[in-house]
Coordinates of C-alpha atoms in Angstrom, one line a residue:
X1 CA 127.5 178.9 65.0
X2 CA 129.4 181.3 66.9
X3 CA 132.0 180.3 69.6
X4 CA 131.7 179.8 72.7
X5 CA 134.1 181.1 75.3
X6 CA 136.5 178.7 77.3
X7 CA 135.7 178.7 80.8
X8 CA 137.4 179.9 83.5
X9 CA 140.8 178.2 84.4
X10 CA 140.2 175.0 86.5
X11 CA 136.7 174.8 86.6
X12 CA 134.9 171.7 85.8
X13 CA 132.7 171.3 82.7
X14 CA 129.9 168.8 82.4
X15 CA 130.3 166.7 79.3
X16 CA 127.5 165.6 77.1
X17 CA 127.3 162.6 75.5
X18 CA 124.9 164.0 73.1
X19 CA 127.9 166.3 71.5
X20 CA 126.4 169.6 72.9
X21 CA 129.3 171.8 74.1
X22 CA 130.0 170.8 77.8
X23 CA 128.0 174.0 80.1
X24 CA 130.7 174.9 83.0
X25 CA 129.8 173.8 86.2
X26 CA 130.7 176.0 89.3
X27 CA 132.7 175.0 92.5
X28 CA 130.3 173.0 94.5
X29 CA 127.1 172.6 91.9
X30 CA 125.6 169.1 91.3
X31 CA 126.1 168.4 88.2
X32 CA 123.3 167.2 85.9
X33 CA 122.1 163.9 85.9
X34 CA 122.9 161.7 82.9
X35 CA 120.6 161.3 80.2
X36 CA 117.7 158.5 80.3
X37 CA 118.5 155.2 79.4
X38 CA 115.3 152.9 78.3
X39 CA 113.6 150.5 80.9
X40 CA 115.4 147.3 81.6
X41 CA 113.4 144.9 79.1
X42 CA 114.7 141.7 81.5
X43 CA 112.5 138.6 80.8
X44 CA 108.8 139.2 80.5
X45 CA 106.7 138.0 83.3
X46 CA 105.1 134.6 82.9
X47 CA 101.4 134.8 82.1
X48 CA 99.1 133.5 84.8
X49 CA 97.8 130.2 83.5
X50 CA 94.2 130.7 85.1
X51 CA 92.3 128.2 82.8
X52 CA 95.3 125.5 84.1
X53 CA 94.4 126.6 87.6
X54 CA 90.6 126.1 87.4
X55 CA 91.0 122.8 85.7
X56 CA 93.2 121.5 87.8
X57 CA 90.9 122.3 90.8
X58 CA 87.7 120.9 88.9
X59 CA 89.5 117.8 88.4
X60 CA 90.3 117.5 92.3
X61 CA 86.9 118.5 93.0
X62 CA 85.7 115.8 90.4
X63 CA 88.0 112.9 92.1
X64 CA 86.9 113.4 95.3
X65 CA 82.8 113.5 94.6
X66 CA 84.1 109.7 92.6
X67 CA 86.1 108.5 95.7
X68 CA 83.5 109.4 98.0
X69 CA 80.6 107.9 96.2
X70 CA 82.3 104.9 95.7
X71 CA 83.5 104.6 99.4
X72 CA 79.4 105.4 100.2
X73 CA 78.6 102.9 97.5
X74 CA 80.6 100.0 98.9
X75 CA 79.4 101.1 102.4
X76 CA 75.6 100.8 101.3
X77 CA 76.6 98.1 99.2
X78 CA 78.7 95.7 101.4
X79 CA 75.8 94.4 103.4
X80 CA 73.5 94.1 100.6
X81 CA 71.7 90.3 100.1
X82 CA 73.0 89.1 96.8
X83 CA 70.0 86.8 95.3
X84 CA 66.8 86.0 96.6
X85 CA 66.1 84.8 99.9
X86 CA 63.4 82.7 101.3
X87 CA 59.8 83.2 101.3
X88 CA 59.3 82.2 104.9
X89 CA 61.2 82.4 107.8
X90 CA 61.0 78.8 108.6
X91 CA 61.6 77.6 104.7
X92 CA 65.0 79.6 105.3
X93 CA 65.9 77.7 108.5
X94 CA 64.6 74.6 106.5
X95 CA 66.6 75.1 104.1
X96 CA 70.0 76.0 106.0
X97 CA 69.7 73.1 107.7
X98 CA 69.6 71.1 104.3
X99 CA 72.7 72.5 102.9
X100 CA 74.4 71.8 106.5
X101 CA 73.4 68.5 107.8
X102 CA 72.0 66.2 104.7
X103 CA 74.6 68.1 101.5
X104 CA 77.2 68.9 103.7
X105 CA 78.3 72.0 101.7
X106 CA 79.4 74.7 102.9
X107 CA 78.7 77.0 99.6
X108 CA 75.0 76.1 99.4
X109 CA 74.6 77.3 103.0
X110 CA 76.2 80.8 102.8
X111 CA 73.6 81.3 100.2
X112 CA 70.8 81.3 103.0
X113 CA 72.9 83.4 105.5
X114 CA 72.6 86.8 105.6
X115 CA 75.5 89.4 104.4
X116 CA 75.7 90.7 108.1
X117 CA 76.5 87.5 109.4
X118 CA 78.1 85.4 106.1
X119 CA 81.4 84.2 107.5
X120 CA 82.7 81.7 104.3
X121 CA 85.9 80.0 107.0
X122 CA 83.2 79.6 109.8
X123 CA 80.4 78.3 107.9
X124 CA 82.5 76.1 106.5
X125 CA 84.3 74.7 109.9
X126 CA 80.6 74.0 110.7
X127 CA 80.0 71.8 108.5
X128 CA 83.2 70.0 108.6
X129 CA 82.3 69.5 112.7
X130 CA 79.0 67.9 111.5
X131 CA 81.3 66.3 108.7
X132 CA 83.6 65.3 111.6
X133 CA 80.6 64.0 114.0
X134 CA 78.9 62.4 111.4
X135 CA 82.2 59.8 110.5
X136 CA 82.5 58.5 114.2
X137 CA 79.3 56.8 113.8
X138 CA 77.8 54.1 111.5
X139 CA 75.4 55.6 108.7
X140 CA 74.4 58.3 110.9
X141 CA 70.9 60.1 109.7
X142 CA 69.7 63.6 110.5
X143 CA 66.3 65.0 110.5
X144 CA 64.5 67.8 112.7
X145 CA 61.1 68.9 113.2
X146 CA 59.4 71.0 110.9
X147 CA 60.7 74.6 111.7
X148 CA 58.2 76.9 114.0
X149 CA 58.3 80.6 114.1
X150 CA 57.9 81.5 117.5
X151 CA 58.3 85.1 117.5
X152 CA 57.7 87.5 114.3
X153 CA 58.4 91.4 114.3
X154 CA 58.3 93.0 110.6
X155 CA 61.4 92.3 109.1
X156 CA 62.9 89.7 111.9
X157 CA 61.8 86.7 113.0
X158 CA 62.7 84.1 115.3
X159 CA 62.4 80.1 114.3
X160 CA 63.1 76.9 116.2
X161 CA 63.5 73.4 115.5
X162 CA 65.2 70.1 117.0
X163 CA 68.0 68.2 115.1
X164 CA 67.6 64.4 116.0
X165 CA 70.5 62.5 114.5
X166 CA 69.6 58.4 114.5
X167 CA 72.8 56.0 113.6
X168 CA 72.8 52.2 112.2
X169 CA 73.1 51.1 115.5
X170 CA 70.6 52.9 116.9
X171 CA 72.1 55.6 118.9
X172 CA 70.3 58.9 118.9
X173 CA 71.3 62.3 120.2
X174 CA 68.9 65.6 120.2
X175 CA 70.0 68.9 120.2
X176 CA 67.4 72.3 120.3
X177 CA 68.3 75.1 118.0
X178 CA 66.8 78.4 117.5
X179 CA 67.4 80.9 114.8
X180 CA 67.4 84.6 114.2
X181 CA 65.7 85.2 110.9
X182 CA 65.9 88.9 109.1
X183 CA 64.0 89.6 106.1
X184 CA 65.8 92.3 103.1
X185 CA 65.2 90.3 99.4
X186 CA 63.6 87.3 101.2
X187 CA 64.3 85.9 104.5
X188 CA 67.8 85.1 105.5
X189 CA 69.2 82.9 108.9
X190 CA 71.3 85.7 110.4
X191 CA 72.0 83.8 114.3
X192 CA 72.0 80.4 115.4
X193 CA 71.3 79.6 118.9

């Protein structure tokens, strides 16, 4: 290779890394840019986790179809009749007025009230006031007329009897009552009056 002639007394000369002789550069040239270096490799970007994504949102979607049917459920649900009611308006009254006044259980006569209406605490302080009013007399006896349906529109009803209660010593007091009777899986007292 033949030789290259120096340059010029203080004149620059661009050096190459690669070994090539350094080219002189002249007052008030850019000099040439560096070689390449290779793309920054850095940390390779996370991969988008779309099936994590869509089954993440499938299971919100599926939760909230389960927690809404079940709030709908218990809605629908909450006011259903459990059992079987009555087959006539007056044989429920008849036989509310059993489990009240002649058992005296409370338990047996929420079974012929209807959901809308069962209240466990004041069913239950009804018949301790019979319970109550029943144990300042002497062998007091209860009884009422045969139930009459007095008014009957499809699925409601409304029934009316008189409670006569008769002691040992004769004492007797009458009181008028009057029911509201609907109808779902049988007929159910829903109002006393």
């Amino acid at each position: 290779m033949p030789a290259q002639p120096a340059p010029p007394g203080g004149v620059p000369q661009a050096a190459d890394p690669a070994g090539t002789p350094a080219v002189p550069v002249s007052p008030g040239a850019i000099p040439p840019p560096p070689p390449g270096y290779p793309p920054y490799a850095g940390t390779a970007e996370p991969k988008k986790k779309r099936g994590l994504l869509i089954a993440l949102i499938a299971l919100a979607v599926i939760m909230v179809l389960c927690v809404g049917g079940g709030v709908v459920t218990f809605l629908t649900l909450r006011n259903a009749e459990s059992g079987e009611g009555a087959k006539e308006p007056a044989v429920a009254v008849d036989e509310f007025l059993t489990a009240v006044y002649k058992d005296r259980d409370a338990t047996k006569a929420a079974e012929h009230v209807c959901a809308a209406s069962r209240d466990d605490k004041k069913i239950a302080a009804k018949v301790a006031e019979v319970q109550k009013y029943a144990s300042a007399y002497q062998n007091p006896r209860f009884k009422w007329t045969t139930p009459k349906v007095d008014n009957q529109t499809g699925d409601r009803a409304t029934v009316s009897t008189r409670i006569t209660m008769t002691t040992a010593d004769e004492k007797v007091a009458d009181q008028d009552l009057r029911f509201t009777v609907v109808q779902k899986t049988g007929w159910w007292v829903c109002e006393v009056a």
